[in-house]
mmCIF file of N, CA and C in Angstrom:
data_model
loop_
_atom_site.group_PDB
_atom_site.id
_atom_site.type_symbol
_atom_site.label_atom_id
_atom_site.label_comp_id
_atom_site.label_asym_id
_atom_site.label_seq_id
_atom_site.Cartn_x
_atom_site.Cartn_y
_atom_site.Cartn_z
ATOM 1 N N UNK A 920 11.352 -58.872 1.405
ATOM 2 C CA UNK A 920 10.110 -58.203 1.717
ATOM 3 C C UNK A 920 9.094 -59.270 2.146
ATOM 4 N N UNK A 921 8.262 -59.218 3.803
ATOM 5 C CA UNK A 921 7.571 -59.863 3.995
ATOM 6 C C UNK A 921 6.016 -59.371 3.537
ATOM 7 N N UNK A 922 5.326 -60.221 3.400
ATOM 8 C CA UNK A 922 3.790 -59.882 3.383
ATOM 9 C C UNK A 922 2.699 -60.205 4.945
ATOM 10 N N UNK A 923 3.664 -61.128 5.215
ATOM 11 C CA UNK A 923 2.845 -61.594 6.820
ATOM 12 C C UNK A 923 3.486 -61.233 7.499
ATOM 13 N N UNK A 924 2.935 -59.710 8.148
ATOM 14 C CA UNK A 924 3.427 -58.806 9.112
ATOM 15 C C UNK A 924 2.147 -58.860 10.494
ATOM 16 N N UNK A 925 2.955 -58.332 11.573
ATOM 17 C CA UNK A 925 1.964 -58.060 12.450
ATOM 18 C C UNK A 925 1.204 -56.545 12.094
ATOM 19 N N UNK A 926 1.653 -55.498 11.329
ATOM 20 C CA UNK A 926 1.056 -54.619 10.828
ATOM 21 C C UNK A 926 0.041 -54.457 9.937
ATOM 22 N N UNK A 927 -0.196 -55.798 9.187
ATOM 23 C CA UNK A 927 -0.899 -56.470 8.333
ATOM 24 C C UNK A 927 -1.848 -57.060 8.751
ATOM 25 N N UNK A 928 -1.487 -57.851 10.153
ATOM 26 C CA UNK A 928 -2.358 -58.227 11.137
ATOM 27 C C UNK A 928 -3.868 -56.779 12.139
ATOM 28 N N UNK A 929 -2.350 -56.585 12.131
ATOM 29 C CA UNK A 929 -3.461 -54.782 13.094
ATOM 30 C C UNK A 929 -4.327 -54.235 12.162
ATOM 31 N N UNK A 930 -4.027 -54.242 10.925
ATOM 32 C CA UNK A 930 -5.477 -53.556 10.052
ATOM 33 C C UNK A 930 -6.226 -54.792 9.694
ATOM 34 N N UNK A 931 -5.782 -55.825 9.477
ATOM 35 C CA UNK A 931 -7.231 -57.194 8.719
ATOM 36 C C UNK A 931 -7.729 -57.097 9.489
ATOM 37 N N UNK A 932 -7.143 -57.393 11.138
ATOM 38 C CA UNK A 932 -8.519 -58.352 11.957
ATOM 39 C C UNK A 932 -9.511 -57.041 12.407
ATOM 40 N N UNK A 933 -8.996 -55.709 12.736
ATOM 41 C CA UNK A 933 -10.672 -54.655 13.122
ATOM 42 C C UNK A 933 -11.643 -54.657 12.011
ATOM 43 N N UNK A 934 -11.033 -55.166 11.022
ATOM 44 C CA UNK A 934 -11.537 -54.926 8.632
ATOM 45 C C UNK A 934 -12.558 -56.113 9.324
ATOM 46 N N UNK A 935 -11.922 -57.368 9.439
ATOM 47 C CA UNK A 935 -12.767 -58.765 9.813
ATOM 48 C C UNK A 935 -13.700 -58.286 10.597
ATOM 49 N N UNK A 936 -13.328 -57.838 12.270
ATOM 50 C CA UNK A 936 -14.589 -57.535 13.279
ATOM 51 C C UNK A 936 -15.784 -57.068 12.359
ATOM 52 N N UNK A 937 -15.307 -55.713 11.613
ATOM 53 C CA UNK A 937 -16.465 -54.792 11.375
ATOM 54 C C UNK A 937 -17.641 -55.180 10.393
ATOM 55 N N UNK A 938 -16.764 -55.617 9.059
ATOM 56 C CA UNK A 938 -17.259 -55.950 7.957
ATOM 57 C C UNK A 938 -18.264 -57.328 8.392
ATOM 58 N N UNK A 939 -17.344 -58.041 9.211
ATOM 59 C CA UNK A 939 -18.210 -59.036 9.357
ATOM 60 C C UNK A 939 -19.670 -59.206 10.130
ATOM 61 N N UNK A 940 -19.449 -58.338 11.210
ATOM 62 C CA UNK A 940 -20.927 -58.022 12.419
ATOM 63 C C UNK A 940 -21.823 -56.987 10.860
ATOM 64 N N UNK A 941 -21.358 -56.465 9.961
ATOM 65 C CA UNK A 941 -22.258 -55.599 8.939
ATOM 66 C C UNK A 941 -22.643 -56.122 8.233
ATOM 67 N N UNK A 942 -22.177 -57.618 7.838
ATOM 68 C CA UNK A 942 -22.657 -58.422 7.112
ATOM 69 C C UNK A 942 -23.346 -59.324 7.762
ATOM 70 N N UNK A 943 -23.378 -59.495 8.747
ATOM 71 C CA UNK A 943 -24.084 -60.658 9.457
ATOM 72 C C UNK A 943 -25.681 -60.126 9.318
ATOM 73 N N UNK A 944 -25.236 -58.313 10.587
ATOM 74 C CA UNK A 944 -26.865 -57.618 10.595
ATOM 75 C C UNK A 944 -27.294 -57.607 9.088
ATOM 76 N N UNK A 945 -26.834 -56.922 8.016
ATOM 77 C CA UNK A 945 -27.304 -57.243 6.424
ATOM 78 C C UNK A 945 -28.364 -57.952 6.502
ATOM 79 N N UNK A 946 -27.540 -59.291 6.596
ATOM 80 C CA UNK A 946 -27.744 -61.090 5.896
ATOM 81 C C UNK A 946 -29.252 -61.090 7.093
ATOM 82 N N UNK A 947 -28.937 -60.782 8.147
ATOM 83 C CA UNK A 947 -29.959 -61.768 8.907
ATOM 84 C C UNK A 947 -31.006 -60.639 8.518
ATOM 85 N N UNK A 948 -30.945 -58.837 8.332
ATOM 86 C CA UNK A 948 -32.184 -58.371 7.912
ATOM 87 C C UNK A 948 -32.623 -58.217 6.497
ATOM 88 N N UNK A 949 -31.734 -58.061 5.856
ATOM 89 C CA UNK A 949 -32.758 -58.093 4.822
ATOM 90 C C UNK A 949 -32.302 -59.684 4.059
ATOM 91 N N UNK A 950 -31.284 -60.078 4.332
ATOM 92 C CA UNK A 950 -31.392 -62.113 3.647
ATOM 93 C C UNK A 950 -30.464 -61.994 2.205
ATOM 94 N N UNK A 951 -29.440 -60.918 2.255
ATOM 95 C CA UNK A 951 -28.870 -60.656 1.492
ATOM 96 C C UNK A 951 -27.204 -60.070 1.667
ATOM 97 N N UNK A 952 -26.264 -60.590 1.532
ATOM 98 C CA UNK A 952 -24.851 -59.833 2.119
ATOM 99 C C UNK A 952 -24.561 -58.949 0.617
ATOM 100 N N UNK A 953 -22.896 -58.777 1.132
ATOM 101 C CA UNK A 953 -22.375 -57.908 0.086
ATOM 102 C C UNK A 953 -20.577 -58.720 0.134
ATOM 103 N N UNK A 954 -20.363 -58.155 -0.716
ATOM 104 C CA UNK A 954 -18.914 -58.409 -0.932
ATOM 105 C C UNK A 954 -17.806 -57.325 -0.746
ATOM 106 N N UNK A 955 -17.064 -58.564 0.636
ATOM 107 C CA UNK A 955 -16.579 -56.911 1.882
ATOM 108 C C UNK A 955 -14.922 -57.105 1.193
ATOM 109 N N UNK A 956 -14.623 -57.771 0.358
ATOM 110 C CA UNK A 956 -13.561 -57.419 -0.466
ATOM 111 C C UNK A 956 -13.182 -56.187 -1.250
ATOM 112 N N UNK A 957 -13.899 -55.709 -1.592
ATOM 113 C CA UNK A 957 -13.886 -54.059 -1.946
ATOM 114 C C UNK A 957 -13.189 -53.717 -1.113
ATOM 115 N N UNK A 958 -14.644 -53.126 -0.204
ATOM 116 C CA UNK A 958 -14.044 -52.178 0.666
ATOM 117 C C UNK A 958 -12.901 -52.353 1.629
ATOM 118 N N UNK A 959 -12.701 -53.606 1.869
ATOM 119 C CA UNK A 959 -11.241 -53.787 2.682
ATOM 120 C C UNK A 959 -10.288 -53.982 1.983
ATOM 121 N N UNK A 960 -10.601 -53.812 0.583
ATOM 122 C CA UNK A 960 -8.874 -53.155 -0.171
ATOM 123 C C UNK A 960 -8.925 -52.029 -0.251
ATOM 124 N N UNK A 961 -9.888 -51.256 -0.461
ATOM 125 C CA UNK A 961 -9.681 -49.562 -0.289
ATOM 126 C C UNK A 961 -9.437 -49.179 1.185
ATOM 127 N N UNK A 962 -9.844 -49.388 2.189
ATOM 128 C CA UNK A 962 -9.604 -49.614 3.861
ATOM 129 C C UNK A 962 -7.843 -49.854 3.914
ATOM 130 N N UNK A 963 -7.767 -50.889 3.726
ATOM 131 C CA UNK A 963 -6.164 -51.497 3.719
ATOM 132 C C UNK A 963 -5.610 -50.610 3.298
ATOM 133 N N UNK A 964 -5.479 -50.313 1.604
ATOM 134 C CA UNK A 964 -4.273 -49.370 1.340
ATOM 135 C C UNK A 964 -4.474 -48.479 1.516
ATOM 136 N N UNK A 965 -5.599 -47.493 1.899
ATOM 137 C CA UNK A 965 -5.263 -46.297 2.580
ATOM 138 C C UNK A 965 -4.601 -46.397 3.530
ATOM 139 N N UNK A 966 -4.775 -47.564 4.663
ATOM 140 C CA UNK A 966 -4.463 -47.233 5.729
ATOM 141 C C UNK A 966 -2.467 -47.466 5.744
ATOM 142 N N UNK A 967 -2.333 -48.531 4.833
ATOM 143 C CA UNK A 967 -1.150 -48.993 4.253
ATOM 144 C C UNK A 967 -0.399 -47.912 3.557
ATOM 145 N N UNK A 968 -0.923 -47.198 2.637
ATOM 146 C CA UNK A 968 -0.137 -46.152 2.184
ATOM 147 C C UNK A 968 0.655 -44.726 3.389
ATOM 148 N N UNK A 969 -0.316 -44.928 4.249
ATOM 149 C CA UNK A 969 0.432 -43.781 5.390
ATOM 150 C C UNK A 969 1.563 -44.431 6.394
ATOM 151 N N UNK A 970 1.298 -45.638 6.613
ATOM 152 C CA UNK A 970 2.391 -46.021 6.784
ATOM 153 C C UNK A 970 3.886 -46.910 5.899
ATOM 154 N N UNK A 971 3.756 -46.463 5.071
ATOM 155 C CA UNK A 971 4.559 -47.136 3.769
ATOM 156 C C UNK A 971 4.747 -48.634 3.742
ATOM 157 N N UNK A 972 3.105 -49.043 3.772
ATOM 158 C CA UNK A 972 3.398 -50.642 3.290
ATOM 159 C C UNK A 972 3.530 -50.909 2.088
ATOM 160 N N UNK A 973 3.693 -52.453 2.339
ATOM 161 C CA UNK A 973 4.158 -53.173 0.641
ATOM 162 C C UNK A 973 2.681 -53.408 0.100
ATOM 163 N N UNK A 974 2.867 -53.631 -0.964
ATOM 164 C CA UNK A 974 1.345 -54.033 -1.200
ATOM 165 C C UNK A 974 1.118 -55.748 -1.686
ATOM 166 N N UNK A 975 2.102 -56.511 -0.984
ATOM 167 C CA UNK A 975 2.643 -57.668 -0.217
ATOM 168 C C UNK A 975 1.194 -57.727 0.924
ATOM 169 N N UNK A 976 2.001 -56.513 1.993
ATOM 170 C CA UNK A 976 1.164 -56.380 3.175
ATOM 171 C C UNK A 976 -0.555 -55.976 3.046
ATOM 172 N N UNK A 977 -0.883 -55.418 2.142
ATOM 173 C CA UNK A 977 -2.056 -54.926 1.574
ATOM 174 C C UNK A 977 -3.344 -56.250 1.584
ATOM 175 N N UNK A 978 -2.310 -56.992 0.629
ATOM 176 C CA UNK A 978 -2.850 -58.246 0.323
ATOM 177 C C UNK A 978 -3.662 -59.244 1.826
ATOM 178 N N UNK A 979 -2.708 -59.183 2.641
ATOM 179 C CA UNK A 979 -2.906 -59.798 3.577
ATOM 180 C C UNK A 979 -4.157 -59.009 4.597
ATOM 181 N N UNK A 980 -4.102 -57.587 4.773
ATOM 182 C CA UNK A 980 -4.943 -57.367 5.390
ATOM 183 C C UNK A 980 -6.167 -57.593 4.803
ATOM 184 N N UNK A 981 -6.088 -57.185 3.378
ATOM 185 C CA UNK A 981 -7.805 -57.573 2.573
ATOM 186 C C UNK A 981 -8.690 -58.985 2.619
ATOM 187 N N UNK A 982 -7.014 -59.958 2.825
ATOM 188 C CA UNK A 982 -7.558 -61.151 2.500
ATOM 189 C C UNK A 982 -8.644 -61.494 4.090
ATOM 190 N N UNK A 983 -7.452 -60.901 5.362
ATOM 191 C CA UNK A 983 -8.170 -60.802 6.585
ATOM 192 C C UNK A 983 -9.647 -59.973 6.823
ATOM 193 N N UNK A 984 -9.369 -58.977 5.883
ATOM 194 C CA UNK A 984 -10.810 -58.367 5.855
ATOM 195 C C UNK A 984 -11.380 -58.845 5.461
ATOM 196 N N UNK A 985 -11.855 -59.846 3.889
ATOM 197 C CA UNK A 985 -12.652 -60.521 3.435
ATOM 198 C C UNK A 985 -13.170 -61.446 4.545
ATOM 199 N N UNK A 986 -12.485 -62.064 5.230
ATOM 200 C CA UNK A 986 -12.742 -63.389 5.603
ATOM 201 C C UNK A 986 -14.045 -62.882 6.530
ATOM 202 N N UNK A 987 -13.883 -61.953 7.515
ATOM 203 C CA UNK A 987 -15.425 -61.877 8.306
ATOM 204 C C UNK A 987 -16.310 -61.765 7.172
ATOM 205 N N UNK A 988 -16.620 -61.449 6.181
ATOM 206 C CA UNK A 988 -17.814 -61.744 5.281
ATOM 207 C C UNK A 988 -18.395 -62.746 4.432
ATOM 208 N N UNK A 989 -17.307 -63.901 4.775
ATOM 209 C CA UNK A 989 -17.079 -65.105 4.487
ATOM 210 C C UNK A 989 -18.275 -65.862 5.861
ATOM 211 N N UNK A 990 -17.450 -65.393 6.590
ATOM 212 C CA UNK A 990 -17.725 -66.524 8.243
ATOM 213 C C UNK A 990 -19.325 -66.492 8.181
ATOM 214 N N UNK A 991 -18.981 -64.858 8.286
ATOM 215 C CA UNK A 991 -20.760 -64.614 8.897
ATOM 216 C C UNK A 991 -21.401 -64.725 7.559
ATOM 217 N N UNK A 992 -21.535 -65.075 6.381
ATOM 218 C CA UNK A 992 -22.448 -65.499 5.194
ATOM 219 C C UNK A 992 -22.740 -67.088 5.643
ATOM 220 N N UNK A 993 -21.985 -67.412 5.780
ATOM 221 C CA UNK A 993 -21.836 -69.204 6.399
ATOM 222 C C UNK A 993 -22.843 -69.380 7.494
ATOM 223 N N UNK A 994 -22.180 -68.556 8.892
ATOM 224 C CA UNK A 994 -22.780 -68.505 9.802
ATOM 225 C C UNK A 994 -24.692 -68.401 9.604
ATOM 226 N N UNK A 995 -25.309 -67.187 9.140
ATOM 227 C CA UNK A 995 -26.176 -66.438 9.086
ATOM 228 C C UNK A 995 -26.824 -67.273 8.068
ATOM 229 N N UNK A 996 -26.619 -68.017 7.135
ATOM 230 C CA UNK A 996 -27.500 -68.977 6.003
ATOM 231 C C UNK A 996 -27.791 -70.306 6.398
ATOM 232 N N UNK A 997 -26.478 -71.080 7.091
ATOM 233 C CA UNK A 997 -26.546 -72.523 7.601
ATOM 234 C C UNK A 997 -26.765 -72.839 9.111
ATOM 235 N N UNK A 998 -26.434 -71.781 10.175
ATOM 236 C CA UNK A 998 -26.680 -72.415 11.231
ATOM 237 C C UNK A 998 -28.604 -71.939 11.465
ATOM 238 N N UNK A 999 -29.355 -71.054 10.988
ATOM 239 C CA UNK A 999 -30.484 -71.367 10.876
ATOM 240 C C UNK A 999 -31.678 -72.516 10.446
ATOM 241 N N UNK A 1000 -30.898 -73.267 9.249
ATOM 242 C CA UNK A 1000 -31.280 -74.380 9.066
ATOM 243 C C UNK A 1000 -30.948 -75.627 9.902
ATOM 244 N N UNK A 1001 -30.024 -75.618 11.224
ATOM 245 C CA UNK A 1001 -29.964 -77.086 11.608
ATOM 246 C C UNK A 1001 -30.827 -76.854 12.974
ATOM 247 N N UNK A 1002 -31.681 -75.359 13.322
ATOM 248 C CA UNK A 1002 -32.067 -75.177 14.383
ATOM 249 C C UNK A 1002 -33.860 -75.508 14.351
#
């Protein structure tokens, strides 16, 4: 049983796009994010359970979903300060 699937791939990275441009607008209006790990494990295995993933594969899309709320917290706090 793999966990690094391209099916795993097709749900993290739209989880990444979204979560992350929602956290960015957040952060830059009101100066505050959220933690998009939640919701891109509830996102994932729904979307995972209809197609009978592992929860191997689960893992991987959440971790891909987290990460845009990662970037853009980074992005949106530090590149204002070197400008």
């Amino acid at each position: 049983m793999t966990e690094f699937t391209w099916r795993a791939l097709f749900i993290g990275l739209p989880l990444t796009l979204i979560l992350g441009a929602a956290n960015a607008y957040l952060g830059l209006r009101a100066g505050v994010t959220i933690a998009a790990t939640y919701p891109a494990a509830v996102i994932s295995m729904a979307v995972l359970r209809m197609f009978r993933g592992s929860i191997l594969e689960e893992n991987i899309a959440r971790t891909a979903g987290s990460i845009g709320e990662s970037v853009a917290a980074g992005a949106i706090f530090t590149l204002p300060a070197f400008v």
